[in-house]
CSV table of C-alpha atoms in Angstrom, one decimal:
chain,number,residue,atom,x,y,z
A,1,MET,CA,-37.8,29.0,-13.3
A,2,LYS,CA,-35.2,29.1,-10.5
A,3,PHE,CA,-33.0,26.2,-11.3
A,4,LYS,CA,-30.9,26.7,-8.1
A,5,ARG,CA,-33.8,25.0,-6.4
A,6,ILE,CA,-35.2,22.5,-8.9
A,7,LEU,CA,-33.7,19.2,-7.7
A,8,CYS,CA,-34.9,17.9,-4.4
A,9,LEU,CA,-32.7,15.4,-2.6
A,10,THR,CA,-35.1,12.5,-3.2
A,11,LEU,CA,-35.2,13.2,-6.9
A,12,CYS,CA,-31.4,13.4,-7.0
A,13,VAL,CA,-31.1,9.9,-5.8
A,14,ALA,CA,-33.8,8.6,-8.1
A,15,MET,CA,-32.2,10.3,-11.1
A,16,LEU,CA,-28.5,9.9,-10.5
A,17,LEU,CA,-27.8,6.6,-8.7
A,18,SER,CA,-25.5,5.4,-11.4
A,19,LEU,CA,-21.9,4.4,-10.5
A,20,THR,CA,-19.6,1.5,-11.4
A,21,LEU,CA,-16.7,0.0,-9.5
A,22,CYS,CA,-13.8,-0.4,-11.9
A,23,PHE,CA,-11.4,-3.0,-10.7
A,24,SER,CA,-10.4,-3.9,-14.3
A,25,SER,CA,-9.9,-1.9,-17.5
A,26,CYS,CA,-12.6,0.8,-18.2
A,27,ALA,CA,-11.4,1.6,-21.6
A,28,GLU,CA,-14.7,0.6,-23.2
A,29,LYS,CA,-16.4,3.1,-20.9
A,30,GLY,CA,-14.3,6.0,-21.9
A,31,ARG,CA,-11.8,8.1,-19.9
A,32,THR,CA,-12.0,8.4,-16.2
A,33,LEU,CA,-13.8,11.5,-15.1
A,34,ILE,CA,-13.9,11.2,-11.3
A,35,LYS,CA,-12.2,8.8,-8.9
A,36,LEU,CA,-11.9,8.0,-5.2
A,37,ASP,CA,-8.6,6.6,-3.9
A,38,ASP,CA,-7.9,5.0,-7.3
A,39,SER,CA,-10.4,2.2,-6.5
A,40,LEU,CA,-13.7,3.7,-7.4
A,41,VAL,CA,-14.1,5.6,-10.7
A,42,LEU,CA,-16.7,7.1,-12.9
A,43,THR,CA,-16.0,7.4,-16.6
A,44,GLU,CA,-17.1,9.9,-19.2
A,45,ASN,CA,-19.5,7.4,-20.8
A,46,GLN,CA,-21.1,6.7,-17.4
A,47,PHE,CA,-21.4,10.4,-16.7
A,48,GLN,CA,-23.0,11.0,-20.1
A,49,PHE,CA,-25.6,8.3,-19.1
A,50,LEU,CA,-26.4,10.2,-16.0
A,51,LEU,CA,-26.8,13.4,-18.0
A,52,SER,CA,-29.2,11.6,-20.3
A,53,ARG,CA,-31.4,10.8,-17.3
A,54,ALA,CA,-31.2,14.4,-16.1
A,55,LYS,CA,-32.2,15.7,-19.6
A,56,ALA,CA,-35.3,13.6,-19.5
A,57,ASN,CA,-36.2,15.3,-16.2
A,58,TYR,CA,-35.9,18.7,-17.7
A,59,GLU,CA,-37.3,17.9,-21.1
A,60,GLY,CA,-40.0,20.5,-22.0
A,61,THR,CA,-38.8,22.8,-19.2
A,62,ILE,CA,-35.5,24.1,-20.6
A,63,LYS,CA,-36.0,25.4,-24.1
A,64,ASP,CA,-32.5,26.6,-24.8
A,65,TRP,CA,-29.5,25.0,-22.9
A,66,ASP,CA,-27.2,27.9,-23.9
A,67,THR,CA,-29.4,30.5,-22.1
A,68,LEU,CA,-27.6,32.3,-19.3
A,69,MET,CA,-29.3,31.7,-16.0
A,70,SER,CA,-27.0,33.9,-13.8
A,71,LEU,CA,-24.8,37.0,-14.1
A,72,ASP,CA,-21.6,35.0,-13.7
A,73,GLY,CA,-22.1,33.5,-17.1
A,74,THR,CA,-23.5,30.1,-16.0
A,75,THR,CA,-25.8,28.6,-18.7
A,76,TYR,CA,-28.5,26.0,-18.0
A,77,ASP,CA,-26.2,23.5,-19.6
A,78,LEU,CA,-23.3,24.1,-17.3
A,79,TYR,CA,-25.5,24.4,-14.2
A,80,VAL,CA,-27.1,20.9,-14.8
A,81,ARG,CA,-23.8,19.3,-15.6
A,82,ARG,CA,-22.2,20.7,-12.4
A,83,MET,CA,-25.2,19.6,-10.4
A,84,VAL,CA,-25.0,16.1,-11.7
A,85,LEU,CA,-21.3,16.0,-11.0
A,86,GLU,CA,-21.9,16.9,-7.4
A,87,GLU,CA,-24.4,14.2,-7.0
A,88,ALA,CA,-22.1,11.8,-8.7
A,89,LYS,CA,-19.5,12.5,-6.1
A,90,LEU,CA,-22.0,11.7,-3.4
A,91,LEU,CA,-22.9,8.5,-5.1
A,92,LEU,CA,-19.2,7.5,-5.4
A,93,ALA,CA,-18.8,8.2,-1.7
A,94,GLY,CA,-21.9,6.0,-1.0
A,95,ALA,CA,-20.4,3.2,-3.0
A,96,ALA,CA,-17.2,3.5,-0.9
A,97,LEU,CA,-19.3,3.2,2.2
A,98,PHE,CA,-20.9,0.0,1.0
A,99,GLU,CA,-17.5,-1.6,0.6
A,100,LYS,CA,-16.2,-0.2,3.9
A,101,GLU,CA,-19.1,-1.7,5.8
A,102,GLY,CA,-18.5,-5.1,4.2
A,103,LEU,CA,-22.0,-5.3,2.9
A,104,ARG,CA,-23.4,-7.8,0.3
A,105,LEU,CA,-26.5,-7.4,-1.8
A,106,PRO,CA,-29.2,-10.0,-1.1
A,107,ASP,CA,-29.4,-12.6,-3.9
A,108,GLU,CA,-33.1,-11.7,-4.6
A,109,THR,CA,-32.0,-8.1,-5.4
A,110,VAL,CA,-29.4,-9.3,-7.9
A,111,LYS,CA,-32.0,-11.7,-9.4
A,112,SER,CA,-34.5,-8.9,-9.7
A,113,ILE,CA,-32.0,-6.8,-11.6
A,114,GLU,CA,-31.2,-9.6,-14.0
A,115,THR,CA,-34.9,-10.1,-14.6
A,116,ASP,CA,-35.4,-6.4,-15.4
A,117,ILE,CA,-32.5,-6.6,-17.9
A,118,LYS,CA,-34.0,-9.7,-19.6
A,119,GLU,CA,-37.4,-7.9,-19.9
A,120,PHE,CA,-35.7,-4.9,-21.5
A,121,ILE,CA,-34.0,-7.2,-24.0
A,122,GLU,CA,-37.3,-9.0,-24.7
A,123,TYR,CA,-39.6,-6.0,-25.0
A,124,HIS,CA,-37.2,-3.1,-26.1
A,125,GLY,CA,-34.7,-5.2,-28.1
A,126,GLU,CA,-37.4,-7.6,-29.4
A,127,GLY,CA,-35.5,-10.5,-27.9
A,128,SER,CA,-32.1,-9.5,-29.3
A,129,LYS,CA,-29.3,-8.4,-27.0
A,130,SER,CA,-27.5,-6.8,-29.8
A,131,ALA,CA,-30.6,-4.8,-30.8
A,132,PHE,CA,-30.9,-3.6,-27.2
A,133,ASN,CA,-27.3,-2.7,-27.1
A,134,SER,CA,-28.0,-0.6,-30.2
A,135,ILE,CA,-30.6,1.3,-28.2
A,136,LEU,CA,-28.3,1.8,-25.2
A,137,SER,CA,-25.5,3.0,-27.5
A,138,GLU,CA,-27.4,6.3,-27.9
A,139,TYR,CA,-26.5,6.9,-24.3
A,140,GLY,CA,-22.9,5.6,-24.6
A,141,PHE,CA,-23.9,2.3,-22.8
A,142,ASN,CA,-24.4,-1.4,-23.4
A,143,VAL,CA,-26.3,-4.2,-21.6
A,144,ASP,CA,-23.4,-5.2,-19.4
A,145,MET,CA,-22.7,-1.7,-18.3
A,146,LEU,CA,-26.4,-1.2,-17.6
A,147,LYS,CA,-26.5,-4.3,-15.3
A,148,GLU,CA,-23.4,-3.1,-13.5
A,149,GLN,CA,-25.0,0.3,-13.0
A,150,TYR,CA,-28.2,-1.1,-11.6
A,151,ILE,CA,-26.3,-3.3,-9.2
A,152,LEU,CA,-24.4,-0.2,-7.9
A,153,GLU,CA,-27.7,1.7,-7.6
A,154,ALA,CA,-29.0,-1.1,-5.5
A,155,LYS,CA,-25.8,-1.0,-3.3
A,156,TYR,CA,-26.2,2.7,-2.8
A,157,GLU,CA,-29.8,2.2,-1.6
A,158,TYR,CA,-28.8,-0.8,0.5
A,159,VAL,CA,-26.1,1.0,2.5
A,160,GLN,CA,-28.6,3.7,3.4
A,161,THR,CA,-31.1,1.1,4.5
A,162,TYR,CA,-28.3,-0.5,6.5
A,163,LEU,CA,-27.5,2.7,8.2
A,164,TYR,CA,-31.0,4.2,8.8
A,165,GLY,CA,-33.4,1.4,8.3
A,166,LYS,CA,-36.0,0.7,5.7
A,167,ASP,CA,-37.8,4.0,5.0
A,168,GLY,CA,-35.9,5.6,7.8
A,169,SER,CA,-37.2,3.2,10.5
A,170,LYS,CA,-34.1,3.7,12.6
A,171,LEU,CA,-34.8,7.4,12.9
A,172,ALA,CA,-36.2,8.6,16.3
A,173,SER,CA,-39.0,11.2,16.2
A,174,SER,CA,-36.5,13.6,17.9
A,175,ALA,CA,-34.3,13.4,14.8
A,176,THR,CA,-37.1,14.2,12.4
A,177,GLN,CA,-38.4,17.0,14.7
A,178,GLU,CA,-34.9,18.5,14.9
A,179,TYR,CA,-34.7,18.4,11.1
A,180,LEU,CA,-37.9,20.3,10.8
A,181,LYS,CA,-36.8,22.9,13.3
A,182,GLN,CA,-33.7,23.5,11.1
A,183,ASN,CA,-35.2,23.1,7.7
A,184,ALA,CA,-38.9,24.0,7.7
A,185,VAL,CA,-41.2,26.9,8.5
A,186,ALA,CA,-44.8,26.8,9.9
A,187,PHE,CA,-47.5,29.3,9.0
A,188,LYS,CA,-51.1,30.0,8.5
A,189,GLN,CA,-52.3,31.9,5.4
A,190,LEU,CA,-55.2,33.6,3.7
A,191,LEU,CA,-54.8,33.4,-0.1
A,192,ILE,CA,-56.5,36.2,-1.9
A,193,ARG,CA,-56.7,35.0,-5.5
A,194,PRO,CA,-56.5,37.3,-8.5
A,195,TYR,CA,-59.4,35.5,-10.2
A,196,THR,CA,-62.6,33.7,-9.5
A,197,TYR,CA,-63.6,30.3,-10.8
A,198,VAL,CA,-66.1,29.9,-13.7
A,199,TYR,CA,-68.9,27.6,-12.5
A,200,ALA,CA,-71.4,25.6,-14.5
A,201,LYS,CA,-74.7,27.4,-15.4
A,202,ASP,CA,-78.0,26.2,-16.7
A,203,LEU,CA,-79.7,27.4,-19.9
A,204,ASN,CA,-81.2,30.3,-17.9
A,205,GLY,CA,-77.8,31.5,-16.9
A,206,ASP,CA,-78.3,30.4,-13.3
A,207,LEU,CA,-75.6,28.7,-11.3
A,208,ILE,CA,-76.2,24.9,-11.0
A,209,TYR,CA,-76.0,23.3,-7.6
A,210,TYR,CA,-75.1,19.6,-7.4
A,211,LEU,CA,-75.5,17.1,-4.6
A,212,PRO,CA,-72.2,17.0,-2.6
A,213,GLY,CA,-70.1,13.9,-2.8
A,214,GLU,CA,-71.7,12.8,-6.1
A,215,ASN,CA,-69.1,13.8,-8.6
A,216,ASP,CA,-66.2,15.9,-7.1
A,217,GLY,CA,-67.3,19.0,-9.0
A,218,GLN,CA,-68.5,17.4,-12.2
A,219,SER,CA,-72.1,17.3,-13.4
A,220,ASN,CA,-74.3,14.7,-11.9
A,221,ASN,CA,-77.3,14.8,-9.6
A,222,ILE,CA,-78.9,18.2,-9.1
A,223,ALA,CA,-79.6,19.6,-5.6
A,224,TYR,CA,-83.2,20.7,-6.0
A,225,ASP,CA,-85.0,23.0,-3.5
A,226,THR,CA,-87.8,20.6,-2.6
A,227,ILE,CA,-89.1,22.9,0.1
A,228,HIS,CA,-89.6,26.2,-1.7
A,229,GLY,CA,-89.8,24.8,-5.3
A,230,ASN,CA,-92.6,22.9,-7.0
A,231,THR,CA,-92.7,20.1,-9.5
A,232,ARG,CA,-94.5,20.5,-12.9
A,233,THR,CA,-96.2,18.1,-15.3
A,234,ASP,CA,-95.9,17.7,-19.0
A,235,GLU,CA,-98.8,17.5,-21.5
A,236,PHE,CA,-99.4,13.9,-20.6
A,237,GLY,CA,-99.7,14.7,-16.9
A,238,GLU,CA,-96.4,13.1,-16.0
A,239,VAL,CA,-94.0,14.9,-13.5
A,240,ILE,CA,-91.1,16.4,-15.4
A,241,LYS,CA,-87.8,14.7,-14.6
A,242,ASP,CA,-84.2,15.4,-15.5
A,243,LYS,CA,-81.8,13.0,-17.3
A,244,ASN,CA,-81.0,11.3,-14.0
A,245,GLY,CA,-84.6,10.5,-13.4
A,246,ASP,CA,-84.9,13.0,-10.6
A,247,LYS,CA,-88.0,15.2,-10.3
A,248,ILE,CA,-87.3,18.8,-11.3
A,249,TYR,CA,-88.4,21.6,-8.9
A,250,TYR,CA,-89.2,25.0,-10.3
A,251,THR,CA,-89.5,28.5,-8.8
A,252,GLU,CA,-92.6,30.6,-9.4
A,253,ASN,CA,-91.1,32.3,-12.4
A,254,GLY,CA,-90.3,29.0,-14.1
A,255,ARG,CA,-86.6,28.8,-13.4
A,256,ILE,CA,-84.9,25.8,-11.7
A,257,ALA,CA,-85.2,25.9,-7.9
A,258,TYR,CA,-81.7,25.0,-6.5
A,259,ASP,CA,-80.9,24.1,-2.9
A,260,THR,CA,-78.0,26.5,-2.4
A,261,GLU,CA,-77.4,25.4,1.2
A,262,LYS,CA,-77.3,21.6,0.6
A,263,GLY,CA,-75.8,21.8,-2.9
A,264,GLN,CA,-72.4,22.7,-4.2
A,265,LEU,CA,-71.2,24.5,-7.4
A,266,ALA,CA,-69.4,22.6,-10.1
A,267,LEU,CA,-66.2,23.9,-11.8
A,268,THR,CA,-65.9,24.1,-15.6
A,269,TYR,CA,-62.8,22.9,-17.3
A,270,ASP,CA,-60.9,23.8,-20.5
A,271,ALA,CA,-59.6,21.5,-23.2
A,272,GLN,CA,-56.5,20.7,-21.1
A,273,GLY,CA,-58.6,19.7,-18.1
A,274,LYS,CA,-57.8,22.8,-16.1
A,275,PRO,CA,-60.4,24.6,-14.1
A,276,MET,CA,-61.6,27.7,-16.0
A,277,THR,CA,-61.1,31.1,-14.2
A,278,GLN,CA,-62.0,34.7,-14.8
A,279,THR,CA,-59.4,37.4,-13.9
A,280,LEU,CA,-60.6,40.1,-11.6
A,281,SER,CA,-60.8,43.7,-12.8
A,282,LYS,CA,-58.0,46.2,-12.0
A,283,GLU,CA,-60.2,47.8,-9.3
A,284,GLU,CA,-60.8,44.4,-7.7
A,285,LEU,CA,-57.1,43.5,-7.8
A,286,GLU,CA,-56.3,46.8,-6.1
A,287,GLU,CA,-58.9,46.0,-3.5
A,288,ASN,CA,-57.2,42.6,-2.9
A,289,MET,CA,-54.0,44.4,-2.1
A,290,GLU,CA,-55.7,46.8,0.2
A,291,ILE,CA,-57.3,43.8,2.1
A,292,ALA,CA,-53.8,42.1,2.3
A,293,GLU,CA,-52.2,45.3,3.7
A,294,ASP,CA,-55.1,45.9,6.1
A,295,ILE,CA,-54.8,42.5,7.7
A,296,VAL,CA,-51.0,42.8,8.0
A,297,ASN,CA,-51.2,46.3,9.5
A,298,THR,CA,-54.0,45.5,11.9
A,299,VAL,CA,-52.9,42.2,13.4
A,300,GLN,CA,-50.2,42.6,16.1
A,301,LYS,CA,-47.1,40.4,16.2
A,302,GLY,CA,-48.0,37.2,18.0
A,303,ASP,CA,-51.7,37.8,17.8
A,304,TYR,CA,-52.6,34.3,16.5
A,305,VAL,CA,-56.2,34.6,17.6
A,306,GLY,CA,-56.6,37.9,15.9
A,307,PHE,CA,-55.1,36.5,12.6
A,308,ASP,CA,-57.5,33.6,12.7
A,309,ALA,CA,-60.4,35.9,13.2
A,310,ALA,CA,-59.3,38.1,10.3
A,311,VAL,CA,-59.0,35.0,8.1
A,312,LYS,CA,-62.4,33.7,9.1
A,313,GLU,CA,-64.0,37.0,8.4
A,314,TYR,CA,-63.1,36.8,4.8
A,315,LEU,CA,-63.8,33.1,4.5
A,316,ASP,CA,-67.3,33.7,5.8
A,317,THR,CA,-68.1,35.9,2.8
A,318,GLU,CA,-68.1,32.7,0.7
A,319,GLU,CA,-66.3,34.5,-2.1
A,320,ASP,CA,-64.1,31.9,-3.8
A,321,LYS,CA,-61.3,34.4,-4.3
A,322,PHE,CA,-60.5,33.8,-0.6
A,323,HIS,CA,-59.0,30.5,0.4
A,324,SER,CA,-57.3,29.2,3.6
A,325,ASN,CA,-56.2,25.8,4.9
A,326,GLU,CA,-57.2,27.2,8.3
A,327,LYS,CA,-54.7,24.8,10.0
A,328,ILE,CA,-51.0,25.3,10.2
A,329,CYS,CA,-49.1,24.7,6.9
A,330,PHE,CA,-45.5,23.8,6.4
A,331,LEU,CA,-42.8,24.4,3.8
A,332,TYR,CA,-39.2,23.3,3.6
A,333,THR,CA,-36.5,26.0,3.4
A,334,THR,CA,-34.3,23.7,1.4
A,335,GLY,CA,-35.6,25.1,-1.9
A,336,ASP,CA,-37.3,21.9,-3.1
A,337,ASN,CA,-41.0,22.4,-2.4
A,338,GLY,CA,-42.0,21.5,-6.0
A,339,ASP,CA,-43.0,25.0,-7.2
A,340,ASP,CA,-40.9,28.2,-7.3
A,341,TYR,CA,-43.7,30.3,-5.7
A,342,LEU,CA,-43.7,27.9,-2.7
A,343,ASN,CA,-40.0,28.3,-2.4
A,344,ASP,CA,-40.4,32.0,-2.5
A,345,ILE,CA,-42.9,31.9,0.3
A,346,ALA,CA,-40.6,29.6,2.3
A,347,ASP,CA,-37.7,32.1,1.7
A,348,GLU,CA,-39.7,35.0,3.0
A,349,LEU,CA,-41.0,33.1,6.0
A,350,ALA,CA,-37.5,32.1,6.9
A,351,LYS,CA,-36.5,35.8,7.1
A,352,MET,CA,-39.5,36.7,9.3
A,353,GLU,CA,-39.7,36.6,13.1
A,354,THR,CA,-42.0,34.1,14.7
A,355,GLY,CA,-45.5,35.7,15.2
A,356,ALA,CA,-44.9,38.2,12.4
A,357,ALA,CA,-47.5,38.8,9.6
A,358,ALA,CA,-46.8,39.7,6.0
A,359,TYR,CA,-48.2,39.3,2.6
A,360,ILE,CA,-46.3,37.7,-0.3
A,361,SER,CA,-47.3,38.2,-3.9
A,362,SER,CA,-47.2,35.3,-6.4
A,363,ASP,CA,-49.0,34.4,-9.6
A,364,TYR,CA,-51.6,32.8,-7.4
A,365,GLY,CA,-52.4,36.1,-5.7
A,366,TYR,CA,-51.6,37.6,-2.3
A,367,HIS,CA,-50.6,35.1,0.4
A,368,VAL,CA,-51.3,36.8,3.7
A,369,VAL,CA,-49.2,34.8,6.2
A,370,MET,CA,-48.4,34.6,9.9
A,371,LYS,CA,-45.4,32.7,11.0
A,372,TYR,CA,-45.7,30.0,13.7
A,373,GLU,CA,-43.2,28.0,15.7
A,374,ILE,CA,-42.7,24.5,14.4
A,375,PRO,CA,-45.1,22.6,16.8
A,376,ASN,CA,-43.5,20.1,19.1
A,377,ASP,CA,-45.9,17.5,17.9
A,378,ALA,CA,-45.4,18.2,14.2
A,379,THR,CA,-44.3,14.7,13.3
A,380,SER,CA,-46.9,12.9,15.4
A,381,ASN,CA,-50.0,15.1,15.0
A,382,LYS,CA,-52.3,13.5,12.4
A,383,ASP,CA,-53.5,17.0,11.3
A,384,TYR,CA,-50.0,17.6,9.9
A,385,LYS,CA,-49.1,14.2,8.4
A,386,ASP,CA,-50.0,15.1,4.8
A,387,TRP,CA,-47.2,17.7,4.9
A,388,PHE,CA,-44.5,15.2,5.9
A,389,THR,CA,-45.0,12.2,3.5
A,390,ASP,CA,-41.4,12.3,2.5
A,391,LEU,CA,-39.9,13.6,5.8
A,392,ASN,CA,-38.0,10.4,6.6
A,393,THR,CA,-36.5,10.3,3.1
A,394,ARG,CA,-35.3,13.9,3.6
A,395,VAL,CA,-33.8,13.2,6.9
A,396,VAL,CA,-32.0,10.1,5.6
A,397,GLN,CA,-30.6,12.1,2.7
A,398,TYR,CA,-29.5,14.9,5.0
A,399,LEU,CA,-27.7,12.4,7.4
A,400,PHE,CA,-26.2,10.4,4.5
A,401,ARG,CA,-24.8,13.5,2.8
A,402,ALA,CA,-23.3,14.6,6.1
A,403,LYS,CA,-21.8,11.1,6.6
A,404,CYS,CA,-20.3,11.2,3.1
A,405,LYS,CA,-18.9,14.7,3.3
A,406,ASP,CA,-15.3,13.7,4.0
A,407,LEU,CA,-15.3,11.0,1.3
A,408,MET,CA,-16.8,13.5,-1.2
A,409,GLU,CA,-13.9,15.9,-0.5
A,410,GLN,CA,-11.5,13.1,-1.4
A,411,VAL,CA,-13.1,12.7,-4.9
A,412,THR,CA,-11.0,14.1,-7.7
A,413,VAL,CA,-12.3,15.4,-11.1
A,414,ASP,CA,-10.4,15.5,-14.4
A,415,ALA,CA,-11.3,19.0,-15.5
A,416,GLU,CA,-10.1,18.3,-19.1
A,417,VAL,CA,-12.5,15.2,-19.4
A,418,PHE,CA,-15.3,17.2,-17.8
A,419,ALA,CA,-14.9,20.0,-20.3
A,420,ALA,CA,-15.0,17.5,-23.2
A,421,ILE,CA,-18.4,16.0,-22.1
A,422,PRO,CA,-21.0,16.6,-24.8
A,423,SER,CA,-23.4,19.5,-24.0
A,424,MET,CA,-26.9,18.8,-22.8
A,425,LYS,CA,-28.4,19.8,-26.2
A,426,ASP,CA,-26.4,17.0,-27.8
A,427,ILE,CA,-27.3,14.3,-25.3
A,428,SER,CA,-30.4,12.1,-25.9
A,429,ALA,CA,-33.1,12.2,-23.2
A,430,ASN,CA,-33.2,8.9,-21.3
A,431,TYR,CA,-36.7,8.2,-19.9
A,432,ARG,CA,-36.5,4.4,-19.5
A,433,TYR,CA,-33.1,3.3,-18.2
């Protein structure tokens, strides 16, 4: 896993919004780790709390925190701690902005936080504040510190809403379009999978075709060929029906007559609920690579029509190893597309010239791609909206980070305290708070 890319900006905010203004003694919170102009500080206990949240995010992903992830000697442990530290600097700068703008949290926001704390005490501490404090102590925290922290998280979010509007409502479409031009790539692709899906079959070993829209791929009503098939009767003269009460139609040789045009196949699933697949043979995999190479070598640069035709040619074969969205797809070049293989594709597309074609190998097969310009209507065309569900959030984070840049550079870090922070393997994973 490429951990240089793991944390998207939105996830950073959700995970790490955890700072506390410290106008009085912070002794109970530990030594000061970072500070901004002596007025805003983050202590070692507070930072450990942030790390507990980060650990919950990586739980099950990182098996050994001491494993080296790069040739410079950086371990997963050090990488995550440095990453959290950088986000903490951003959050400290955000807290400073809140104060600078003279903002005040709405009363209902504070009341909501107080309600959340009371519910934690009631359900997690079984009504006892001291019992809940005992739970929080695992993260170096207590109830009062947690309330402080939640208030600061709310302030951090509030200052962004103040600057950019709720959900980025103050952003003009020109701003989001400019962001895409700088931080995204557009392309079309033909995915040639290294496997085929395993579909449901009947007792005769024939593929079963189901009525579309009935079950999203799971067994339900059968699509019978009522034109070419015939019904049969049992020993009592009754027409034979299936478990759904539908008449069964048979071929002349006694097999089930399926309507292969009207019906659709149903995937089979393993015990984990994943679709079952069958890996192609070595010869078939080599053929896949030849197909990918052939398309790339045949289609000229900028020949979008020719690329579409090549894609359609393989889709028309109805082989399920071929897949295409057929419309323009988008990926961000910021390294946070959710999966490493998507980030790899985005990286390769970023290097390509517009109109160029190439194939990119991943665990999912060969991605035969052609790079497009980001359409001028990318943010307004309904065909593309599913690609940009978090676009405003991304732009807000981009602008906010830029606005906080000077303040972040003023943040100082106590290297000795940072070095003494417990390692990730010794910190408890915090899923709840």
